[in-house]
Amino acid sequence: MSVVTIAHAAYSGGSAIAEKLASVVNYRSVDREVLIEASKRYGIPEAKYTEVLETQGHWWERWRESLRLYRITLQAAMCEVAQDGDLVYHGRAGQQLLPGIRHVLKVLIVAPMDFRIELVRAQQGMDVESARQYLRELDRVRGRRFRAVFNDDWQDPVGYDLVLNGARFTPEAGAALIADMVRRPEFQPTSESLKAFADLTTTARVQAALITSSKTRNVVLNVKSDGGRVSISGILADPDLEKEIVKIAQGVPGVAEVETDIEPPPIEYMHP
């Protein structure tokens, strides 16, 4: 039931390595399927997820939590897709969508700019300088969008278990190296890691249900799950909304019990 997430720079050879790895270990190869799952489950156009993750954002996004909806529903969709394990995910943000799970091997594939330029030229027929500018813009936008959505740097090697230089490996060699790693005992499921994944899934499902409800979508809440017992905490100006929150959470698969720790806003907030 192991899972491999492969983050890779554009034109680094990462996609070819991921596809070959899936074939070698007989895992499902998953890329945009997570966006499709999120779109199907939560009624958000797939194109909107692509826009949020891959295009230049608007300055006003920093003043409102417009990206929470996409981050939360993407994580919930990723958990659904990964339910049966045995998959290689090489779409966006796998290392962020499945955090803290022992049997998830997180891989980063990078490559020197000159190597990437040659791939762009071969595939798109650009001259050297045009290819360089194209890649720089891709990297700039992707890095900025990732920070906006996940508040993190996707190229930070600390977030990964394995970092490969795509210029040094053929798809076959890269896949063989990762396959050896994912077969190691350190990345096999345990009762603890399966529970951690189940708790993450339940938490993500509840968060997604709350943020996609017209009654609770604008409420920021902390949600935690422990073996089906869900704890929800936060600040509510409308105390009657607590009943709706509990009702929504109780309707989520995997939830056995719901407890809340809801507080009213500070007095100075209510009466400035």
PDB file of C-alpha atoms in Angstrom:
ATOM      1  CA  MET A   1       0.000   0.000   0.000  1.00  0.00           C
ATOM      2  CA  SER A   2       2.973   2.346  -0.293  1.00  0.00           C
ATOM      3  CA  VAL A   3       2.637   5.663  -2.100  1.00  0.00           C
ATOM      4  CA  VAL A   4       5.301   7.583  -4.010  1.00  0.00           C
ATOM      5  CA  THR A   5       4.917  11.310  -4.598  1.00  0.00           C
ATOM      6  CA  ILE A   6       7.238  12.789  -7.206  1.00  0.00           C
ATOM      7  CA  ALA A   7       7.616  16.548  -7.424  1.00  0.00           C
ATOM      8  CA  HIS A   8       9.642  17.686 -10.387  1.00  0.00           C
ATOM      9  CA  ALA A   9      10.708  20.813 -12.169  1.00  0.00           C
ATOM     10  CA  ALA A  10       9.236  21.347 -15.620  1.00  0.00           C
ATOM     11  CA  TYR A  11      11.353  19.659 -18.300  1.00  0.00           C
ATOM     12  CA  SER A  12      13.531  17.851 -15.762  1.00  0.00           C
ATOM     13  CA  GLY A  13      12.735  14.326 -16.932  1.00  0.00           C
ATOM     14  CA  GLY A  14      10.569  13.778 -13.857  1.00  0.00           C
ATOM     15  CA  SER A  15       7.412  12.701 -15.668  1.00  0.00           C
ATOM     16  CA  ALA A  16       9.262  10.026 -17.645  1.00  0.00           C
ATOM     17  CA  ILE A  17      10.859   8.658 -14.472  1.00  0.00           C
ATOM     18  CA  ALA A  18       7.482   8.619 -12.706  1.00  0.00           C
ATOM     19  CA  GLU A  19       5.769   6.751 -15.537  1.00  0.00           C
ATOM     20  CA  LYS A  20       8.588   4.221 -15.724  1.00  0.00           C
ATOM     21  CA  LEU A  21       8.533   3.731 -11.950  1.00  0.00           C
ATOM     22  CA  ALA A  22       4.802   2.987 -11.999  1.00  0.00           C
ATOM     23  CA  SER A  23       5.444   0.318 -14.616  1.00  0.00           C
ATOM     24  CA  VAL A  24       8.375  -1.205 -12.705  1.00  0.00           C
ATOM     25  CA  VAL A  25       6.580  -1.516  -9.349  1.00  0.00           C
ATOM     26  CA  ASN A  26       3.129  -2.117 -10.895  1.00  0.00           C
ATOM     27  CA  TYR A  27       1.577   0.932  -9.214  1.00  0.00           C
ATOM     28  CA  ARG A  28      -1.060   3.270 -10.587  1.00  0.00           C
ATOM     29  CA  SER A  29       0.335   6.390 -12.245  1.00  0.00           C
ATOM     30  CA  VAL A  30      -1.635   9.440 -11.094  1.00  0.00           C
ATOM     31  CA  ASP A  31      -1.274  13.038 -12.238  1.00  0.00           C
ATOM     32  CA  ARG A  32      -4.297  15.184 -13.053  1.00  0.00           C
ATOM     33  CA  GLU A  33      -6.656  12.514 -11.757  1.00  0.00           C
ATOM     34  CA  VAL A  34      -6.560  14.250  -8.366  1.00  0.00           C
ATOM     35  CA  LEU A  35      -7.845  17.475  -9.935  1.00  0.00           C
ATOM     36  CA  ILE A  36     -10.573  15.491 -11.693  1.00  0.00           C
ATOM     37  CA  GLU A  37     -11.553  13.810  -8.412  1.00  0.00           C
ATOM     38  CA  ALA A  38     -11.694  17.159  -6.601  1.00  0.00           C
ATOM     39  CA  SER A  39     -13.757  18.681  -9.394  1.00  0.00           C
ATOM     40  CA  LYS A  40     -16.196  15.758  -9.393  1.00  0.00           C
ATOM     41  CA  ARG A  41     -16.626  15.633  -5.621  1.00  0.00           C
ATOM     42  CA  TYR A  42     -16.821  19.337  -4.860  1.00  0.00           C
ATOM     43  CA  GLY A  43     -18.225  20.876  -8.031  1.00  0.00           C
ATOM     44  CA  ILE A  44     -15.210  23.079  -8.709  1.00  0.00           C
ATOM     45  CA  PRO A  45     -14.094  23.235 -12.362  1.00  0.00           C
ATOM     46  CA  GLU A  46     -10.819  21.411 -13.014  1.00  0.00           C
ATOM     47  CA  ALA A  47      -9.659  24.493 -14.914  1.00  0.00           C
ATOM     48  CA  LYS A  48      -9.973  26.532 -11.715  1.00  0.00           C
ATOM     49  CA  TYR A  49      -7.594  24.223  -9.857  1.00  0.00           C
ATOM     50  CA  THR A  50      -5.152  24.522 -12.741  1.00  0.00           C
ATOM     51  CA  GLU A  51      -5.431  28.300 -12.621  1.00  0.00           C
ATOM     52  CA  VAL A  52      -4.855  28.400  -8.864  1.00  0.00           C
ATOM     53  CA  LEU A  53      -1.812  26.110  -8.997  1.00  0.00           C
ATOM     54  CA  GLU A  54      -0.136  27.170 -12.211  1.00  0.00           C
ATOM     55  CA  THR A  55      -0.960  30.773 -13.148  1.00  0.00           C
ATOM     56  CA  GLN A  56      -0.086  34.179 -11.786  1.00  0.00           C
ATOM     57  CA  GLY A  57      -2.249  35.104  -8.805  1.00  0.00           C
ATOM     58  CA  HIS A  58      -4.006  38.361  -8.032  1.00  0.00           C
ATOM     59  CA  TRP A  59      -2.684  40.829  -5.488  1.00  0.00           C
ATOM     60  CA  TRP A  60      -5.949  40.768  -3.523  1.00  0.00           C
ATOM     61  CA  GLU A  61      -5.673  37.078  -2.673  1.00  0.00           C
ATOM     62  CA  ARG A  62      -3.498  37.956   0.293  1.00  0.00           C
ATOM     63  CA  TRP A  63      -6.389  39.882   1.855  1.00  0.00           C
ATOM     64  CA  ARG A  64      -8.826  37.012   1.907  1.00  0.00           C
ATOM     65  CA  GLU A  65      -8.610  33.274   2.288  1.00  0.00           C
ATOM     66  CA  SER A  66      -9.707  32.580  -1.264  1.00  0.00           C
ATOM     67  CA  LEU A  67      -7.174  29.769  -1.627  1.00  0.00           C
ATOM     68  CA  ARG A  68      -8.307  27.709   1.387  1.00  0.00           C
ATOM     69  CA  LEU A  69     -11.121  26.143  -0.618  1.00  0.00           C
ATOM     70  CA  TYR A  70      -8.728  24.752  -3.216  1.00  0.00           C
ATOM     71  CA  ARG A  71      -6.075  23.606  -0.745  1.00  0.00           C
ATOM     72  CA  ILE A  72      -8.584  21.780   1.453  1.00  0.00           C
ATOM     73  CA  THR A  73     -10.558  20.119  -1.340  1.00  0.00           C
ATOM     74  CA  LEU A  74      -7.366  19.073  -3.127  1.00  0.00           C
ATOM     75  CA  GLN A  75      -6.107  17.360   0.009  1.00  0.00           C
ATOM     76  CA  ALA A  76      -9.419  15.581   0.497  1.00  0.00           C
ATOM     77  CA  ALA A  77      -9.377  14.414  -3.134  1.00  0.00           C
ATOM     78  CA  MET A  78      -5.766  13.239  -2.799  1.00  0.00           C
ATOM     79  CA  CYS A  79      -6.706  11.158   0.237  1.00  0.00           C
ATOM     80  CA  GLU A  80      -9.552   9.541  -1.705  1.00  0.00           C
ATOM     81  CA  VAL A  81      -7.325   8.715  -4.674  1.00  0.00           C
ATOM     82  CA  ALA A  82      -4.664   7.244  -2.363  1.00  0.00           C
ATOM     83  CA  GLN A  83      -7.073   5.035  -0.373  1.00  0.00           C
ATOM     84  CA  ASP A  84      -5.834   1.764  -1.854  1.00  0.00           C
ATOM     85  CA  GLY A  85      -2.172   2.777  -1.960  1.00  0.00           C
ATOM     86  CA  ASP A  86       0.164   1.367  -4.600  1.00  0.00           C
ATOM     87  CA  LEU A  87       0.336   4.590  -6.584  1.00  0.00           C
ATOM     88  CA  VAL A  88       2.881   6.984  -8.033  1.00  0.00           C
ATOM     89  CA  TYR A  89       1.602  10.547  -7.863  1.00  0.00           C
ATOM     90  CA  HIS A  90       3.484  13.028 -10.028  1.00  0.00           C
ATOM     91  CA  GLY A  91       1.068  15.935 -10.000  1.00  0.00           C
ATOM     92  CA  ARG A  92       1.297  19.104  -7.936  1.00  0.00           C
ATOM     93  CA  ALA A  93       2.006  19.249  -4.193  1.00  0.00           C
ATOM     94  CA  GLY A  94       1.998  15.560  -3.288  1.00  0.00           C
ATOM     95  CA  GLN A  95       4.446  16.183  -0.457  1.00  0.00           C
ATOM     96  CA  GLN A  96       2.040  18.739   1.012  1.00  0.00           C
ATOM     97  CA  LEU A  97      -1.183  16.822   0.442  1.00  0.00           C
ATOM     98  CA  LEU A  98      -0.019  13.660   2.258  1.00  0.00           C
ATOM     99  CA  PRO A  99       2.146  14.942   5.136  1.00  0.00           C
ATOM    100  CA  GLY A 100       3.523  12.861   7.979  1.00  0.00           C
ATOM    101  CA  ILE A 101       2.667   9.403   6.593  1.00  0.00           C
ATOM    102  CA  ARG A 102       5.454   6.820   6.964  1.00  0.00           C
ATOM    103  CA  HIS A 103       4.530   4.760   3.906  1.00  0.00           C
ATOM    104  CA  VAL A 104       4.598   7.788   1.580  1.00  0.00           C
ATOM    105  CA  LEU A 105       7.980   8.168  -0.146  1.00  0.00           C
ATOM    106  CA  LYS A 106       8.507  11.782  -1.183  1.00  0.00           C
ATOM    107  CA  VAL A 107      10.823  12.337  -4.157  1.00  0.00           C
ATOM    108  CA  LEU A 108      12.071  15.573  -5.741  1.00  0.00           C
ATOM    109  CA  ILE A 109      13.539  15.532  -9.251  1.00  0.00           C
ATOM    110  CA  VAL A 110      15.523  18.554 -10.421  1.00  0.00           C
ATOM    111  CA  ALA A 111      17.848  19.220 -13.359  1.00  0.00           C
ATOM    112  CA  PRO A 112      20.369  21.865 -14.475  1.00  0.00           C
ATOM    113  CA  MET A 113      18.972  24.723 -16.551  1.00  0.00           C
ATOM    114  CA  ASP A 114      21.007  23.745 -19.627  1.00  0.00           C
ATOM    115  CA  PHE A 115      19.489  20.245 -19.586  1.00  0.00           C
ATOM    116  CA  ARG A 116      15.982  21.654 -19.256  1.00  0.00           C
ATOM    117  CA  ILE A 117      16.599  24.158 -22.054  1.00  0.00           C
ATOM    118  CA  GLU A 118      17.536  21.351 -24.422  1.00  0.00           C
ATOM    119  CA  LEU A 119      14.324  19.483 -23.614  1.00  0.00           C
ATOM    120  CA  VAL A 120      12.254  22.616 -24.262  1.00  0.00           C
ATOM    121  CA  ARG A 121      14.025  23.200 -27.561  1.00  0.00           C
ATOM    122  CA  ALA A 122      13.507  19.598 -28.636  1.00  0.00           C
ATOM    123  CA  GLN A 123       9.798  19.641 -27.782  1.00  0.00           C
ATOM    124  CA  GLN A 124       8.818  23.196 -28.679  1.00  0.00           C
ATOM    125  CA  GLY A 125      11.407  24.342 -31.193  1.00  0.00           C
ATOM    126  CA  MET A 126      12.477  27.460 -29.266  1.00  0.00           C
ATOM    127  CA  ASP A 127      15.870  29.104 -29.477  1.00  0.00           C
ATOM    128  CA  VAL A 128      18.125  28.972 -26.422  1.00  0.00           C
ATOM    129  CA  GLU A 129      17.251  32.376 -24.960  1.00  0.00           C
ATOM    130  CA  SER A 130      13.514  31.968 -25.497  1.00  0.00           C
ATOM    131  CA  ALA A 131      13.642  28.572 -23.807  1.00  0.00           C
ATOM    132  CA  ARG A 132      15.574  30.024 -20.883  1.00  0.00           C
ATOM    133  CA  GLN A 133      13.053  32.827 -20.356  1.00  0.00           C
ATOM    134  CA  TYR A 134      10.178  30.384 -20.705  1.00  0.00           C
ATOM    135  CA  LEU A 135      11.578  28.133 -17.968  1.00  0.00           C
ATOM    136  CA  ARG A 136      12.394  31.018 -15.654  1.00  0.00           C
ATOM    137  CA  GLU A 137       8.827  32.274 -15.904  1.00  0.00           C
ATOM    138  CA  LEU A 138       7.430  28.779 -15.285  1.00  0.00           C
ATOM    139  CA  ASP A 139       9.611  28.413 -12.201  1.00  0.00           C
ATOM    140  CA  ARG A 140       8.766  31.880 -10.901  1.00  0.00           C
ATOM    141  CA  VAL A 141       5.015  31.462 -11.242  1.00  0.00           C
ATOM    142  CA  ARG A 142       4.972  27.928  -9.865  1.00  0.00           C
ATOM    143  CA  GLY A 143       7.072  28.897  -6.851  1.00  0.00           C
ATOM    144  CA  ARG A 144       4.899  31.892  -6.110  1.00  0.00           C
ATOM    145  CA  ARG A 145       1.636  29.972  -6.456  1.00  0.00           C
ATOM    146  CA  PHE A 146       2.893  27.152  -4.259  1.00  0.00           C
ATOM    147  CA  ARG A 147       3.797  29.609  -1.501  1.00  0.00           C
ATOM    148  CA  ALA A 148       0.402  31.282  -1.808  1.00  0.00           C
ATOM    149  CA  VAL A 149      -1.543  28.020  -1.562  1.00  0.00           C
ATOM    150  CA  PHE A 150       0.638  25.977   0.820  1.00  0.00           C
ATOM    151  CA  ASN A 151       2.863  28.589   2.481  1.00  0.00           C
ATOM    152  CA  ASP A 152       5.935  26.554   1.589  1.00  0.00           C
ATOM    153  CA  ASP A 153       8.798  26.263  -0.903  1.00  0.00           C
ATOM    154  CA  TRP A 154       8.267  23.155  -3.033  1.00  0.00           C
ATOM    155  CA  GLN A 155      11.976  23.059  -3.975  1.00  0.00           C
ATOM    156  CA  ASP A 156      13.217  22.860  -0.374  1.00  0.00           C
ATOM    157  CA  PRO A 157      14.953  19.447  -0.197  1.00  0.00           C
ATOM    158  CA  VAL A 158      14.190  19.130   3.525  1.00  0.00           C
ATOM    159  CA  GLY A 159      10.609  18.231   2.614  1.00  0.00           C
ATOM    160  CA  TYR A 160      11.666  15.120   0.671  1.00  0.00           C
ATOM    161  CA  ASP A 161      13.105  11.687   1.358  1.00  0.00           C
ATOM    162  CA  LEU A 162      15.040  11.489  -1.911  1.00  0.00           C
ATOM    163  CA  VAL A 163      16.327  14.113  -4.367  1.00  0.00           C
ATOM    164  CA  LEU A 164      17.487  13.118  -7.869  1.00  0.00           C
ATOM    165  CA  ASN A 165      19.201  15.016 -10.664  1.00  0.00           C
ATOM    166  CA  GLY A 166      17.144  14.142 -13.738  1.00  0.00           C
ATOM    167  CA  ALA A 167      20.078  14.929 -16.020  1.00  0.00           C
ATOM    168  CA  ARG A 168      22.093  12.078 -14.507  1.00  0.00           C
ATOM    169  CA  PHE A 169      19.508   9.318 -14.827  1.00  0.00           C
ATOM    170  CA  THR A 170      17.681   7.676 -17.677  1.00  0.00           C
ATOM    171  CA  PRO A 171      14.023   6.979 -16.868  1.00  0.00           C
ATOM    172  CA  GLU A 172      14.968   3.332 -16.346  1.00  0.00           C
ATOM    173  CA  ALA A 173      17.838   4.114 -13.955  1.00  0.00           C
ATOM    174  CA  GLY A 174      15.855   6.691 -12.002  1.00  0.00           C
ATOM    175  CA  ALA A 175      12.885   4.349 -11.699  1.00  0.00           C
ATOM    176  CA  ALA A 176      15.107   1.484 -10.531  1.00  0.00           C
ATOM    177  CA  LEU A 177      16.657   3.622  -7.803  1.00  0.00           C
ATOM    178  CA  ILE A 178      13.295   4.843  -6.496  1.00  0.00           C
ATOM    179  CA  ALA A 179      11.836   1.326  -6.730  1.00  0.00           C
ATOM    180  CA  ASP A 180      14.630   0.008  -4.509  1.00  0.00           C
ATOM    181  CA  MET A 181      13.873   2.746  -1.988  1.00  0.00           C
ATOM    182  CA  VAL A 182      10.095   2.245  -1.878  1.00  0.00           C
ATOM    183  CA  ARG A 183      10.569  -1.483  -1.255  1.00  0.00           C
ATOM    184  CA  ARG A 184      12.597  -0.825   1.872  1.00  0.00           C
ATOM    185  CA  PRO A 185      11.038  -1.547   5.290  1.00  0.00           C
ATOM    186  CA  GLU A 186      11.142   2.151   6.190  1.00  0.00           C
ATOM    187  CA  PHE A 187       8.450   2.888   3.606  1.00  0.00           C
ATOM    188  CA  GLN A 188       6.135  -0.058   4.205  1.00  0.00           C
ATOM    189  CA  PRO A 189       2.751   0.496   5.867  1.00  0.00           C
ATOM    190  CA  THR A 190       2.476  -0.170   9.579  1.00  0.00           C
ATOM    191  CA  SER A 191      -0.571  -0.138  11.829  1.00  0.00           C
ATOM    192  CA  GLU A 192       0.520   3.303  13.020  1.00  0.00           C
ATOM    193  CA  SER A 193       1.002   4.726   9.522  1.00  0.00           C
ATOM    194  CA  LEU A 194      -2.318   3.312   8.313  1.00  0.00           C
ATOM    195  CA  LYS A 195      -4.053   4.926  11.285  1.00  0.00           C
ATOM    196  CA  ALA A 196      -2.270   8.214  10.538  1.00  0.00           C
ATOM    197  CA  PHE A 197      -3.525   8.044   6.959  1.00  0.00           C
ATOM    198  CA  ALA A 198      -7.070   7.201   8.084  1.00  0.00           C
ATOM    199  CA  ASP A 199      -7.014  10.145  10.500  1.00  0.00           C
ATOM    200  CA  LEU A 200      -5.698  12.459   7.779  1.00  0.00           C
ATOM    201  CA  THR A 201      -8.445  11.263   5.426  1.00  0.00           C
ATOM    202  CA  THR A 202     -11.212  11.845   7.968  1.00  0.00           C
ATOM    203  CA  THR A 203      -9.833  15.272   8.874  1.00  0.00           C
ATOM    204  CA  ALA A 204      -9.606  16.253   5.206  1.00  0.00           C
ATOM    205  CA  ARG A 205     -13.133  15.000   4.492  1.00  0.00           C
ATOM    206  CA  VAL A 206     -14.595  17.013   7.374  1.00  0.00           C
ATOM    207  CA  GLN A 207     -12.679  20.148   6.410  1.00  0.00           C
ATOM    208  CA  ALA A 208     -13.854  19.790   2.812  1.00  0.00           C
ATOM    209  CA  ALA A 209     -17.466  19.233   3.868  1.00  0.00           C
ATOM    210  CA  LEU A 210     -17.386  22.354   6.041  1.00  0.00           C
ATOM    211  CA  ILE A 211     -15.723  24.623   3.508  1.00  0.00           C
ATOM    212  CA  THR A 212     -18.044  23.563   0.681  1.00  0.00           C
ATOM    213  CA  SER A 213     -21.205  24.113   2.732  1.00  0.00           C
ATOM    214  CA  SER A 214     -22.882  27.457   2.081  1.00  0.00           C
ATOM    215  CA  LYS A 215     -23.518  27.824   5.821  1.00  0.00           C
ATOM    216  CA  THR A 216     -19.982  27.187   7.076  1.00  0.00           C
ATOM    217  CA  ARG A 217     -17.641  27.995   4.205  1.00  0.00           C
ATOM    218  CA  ASN A 218     -16.561  31.325   5.700  1.00  0.00           C
ATOM    219  CA  VAL A 219     -15.788  29.943   9.158  1.00  0.00           C
ATOM    220  CA  VAL A 220     -12.159  29.067   9.909  1.00  0.00           C
ATOM    221  CA  LEU A 221     -12.055  26.012  12.154  1.00  0.00           C
ATOM    222  CA  ASN A 222      -9.415  23.613  13.442  1.00  0.00           C
ATOM    223  CA  VAL A 223     -10.278  19.979  12.771  1.00  0.00           C
ATOM    224  CA  LYS A 224      -8.514  16.906  14.137  1.00  0.00           C
ATOM    225  CA  SER A 225      -9.404  13.234  13.920  1.00  0.00           C
ATOM    226  CA  ASP A 226      -8.258  10.376  16.126  1.00  0.00           C
ATOM    227  CA  GLY A 227      -9.666   6.986  15.257  1.00  0.00           C
ATOM    228  CA  GLY A 228     -12.979   8.421  14.100  1.00  0.00           C
ATOM    229  CA  ARG A 229     -13.299  10.831  16.997  1.00  0.00           C
ATOM    230  CA  VAL A 230     -13.326  14.317  15.494  1.00  0.00           C
ATOM    231  CA  SER A 231     -12.484  17.458  17.452  1.00  0.00           C
ATOM    232  CA  ILE A 232     -13.504  20.842  16.050  1.00  0.00           C
ATOM    233  CA  SER A 233     -12.385  24.099  17.624  1.00  0.00           C
ATOM    234  CA  GLY A 234     -12.532  27.755  16.706  1.00  0.00           C
ATOM    235  CA  ILE A 235     -14.265  31.083  17.220  1.00  0.00           C
ATOM    236  CA  LEU A 236     -17.875  31.646  16.175  1.00  0.00           C
ATOM    237  CA  ALA A 237     -19.820  34.898  16.249  1.00  0.00           C
ATOM    238  CA  ASP A 238     -23.064  32.968  15.699  1.00  0.00           C
ATOM    239  CA  PRO A 239     -23.470  30.288  18.413  1.00  0.00           C
ATOM    240  CA  ASP A 240     -26.351  28.665  16.512  1.00  0.00           C
ATOM    241  CA  LEU A 241     -23.887  27.694  13.789  1.00  0.00           C
ATOM    242  CA  GLU A 242     -22.256  25.138  16.077  1.00  0.00           C
ATOM    243  CA  LYS A 243     -25.172  22.738  15.620  1.00  0.00           C
ATOM    244  CA  GLU A 244     -24.805  22.950  11.836  1.00  0.00           C
ATOM    245  CA  ILE A 245     -21.074  22.287  12.095  1.00  0.00           C
ATOM    246  CA  VAL A 246     -21.672  19.165  14.177  1.00  0.00           C
ATOM    247  CA  LYS A 247     -24.391  17.981  11.796  1.00  0.00           C
ATOM    248  CA  ILE A 248     -22.117  18.356   8.768  1.00  0.00           C
ATOM    249  CA  ALA A 249     -19.223  16.567  10.469  1.00  0.00           C
ATOM    250  CA  GLN A 250     -21.440  13.690  11.624  1.00  0.00           C
ATOM    251  CA  GLY A 251     -22.463  13.066   8.026  1.00  0.00           C
ATOM    252  CA  VAL A 252     -18.876  12.487   6.875  1.00  0.00           C
ATOM    253  CA  PRO A 253     -17.728   8.873   6.285  1.00  0.00           C
ATOM    254  CA  GLY A 254     -15.307   7.716   8.972  1.00  0.00           C
ATOM    255  CA  VAL A 255     -16.685   9.984  11.699  1.00  0.00           C
ATOM    256  CA  ALA A 256     -17.871   8.126  14.802  1.00  0.00           C
ATOM    257  CA  GLU A 257     -18.036  10.992  17.284  1.00  0.00           C
ATOM    258  CA  VAL A 258     -17.826  14.790  17.171  1.00  0.00           C
ATOM    259  CA  GLU A 259     -16.765  17.065  19.990  1.00  0.00           C
ATOM    260  CA  THR A 260     -16.468  20.840  19.767  1.00  0.00           C
ATOM    261  CA  ASP A 261     -14.555  23.559  21.553  1.00  0.00           C
ATOM    262  CA  ILE A 262     -16.171  26.705  20.195  1.00  0.00           C
ATOM    263  CA  GLU A 263     -15.599  30.120  21.737  1.00  0.00           C
ATOM    264  CA  PRO A 264     -17.255  33.502  21.130  1.00  0.00           C
ATOM    265  CA  PRO A 265     -15.180  36.339  19.684  1.00  0.00           C
ATOM    266  CA  PRO A 266     -13.358  38.604  22.156  1.00  0.00           C
ATOM    267  CA  ILE A 267     -15.482  41.436  23.528  1.00  0.00           C
ATOM    268  CA  GLU A 268     -13.342  44.038  21.788  1.00  0.00           C
ATOM    269  CA  TYR A 269     -14.091  42.300  18.494  1.00  0.00           C
ATOM    270  CA  MET A 270     -17.838  42.360  19.127  1.00  0.00           C
ATOM    271  CA  HIS A 271     -17.869  45.916  20.504  1.00  0.00           C
ATOM    272  CA  PRO A 272     -14.876  47.876  19.187  1.00  0.00           C
TER     273      PRO A 272
END
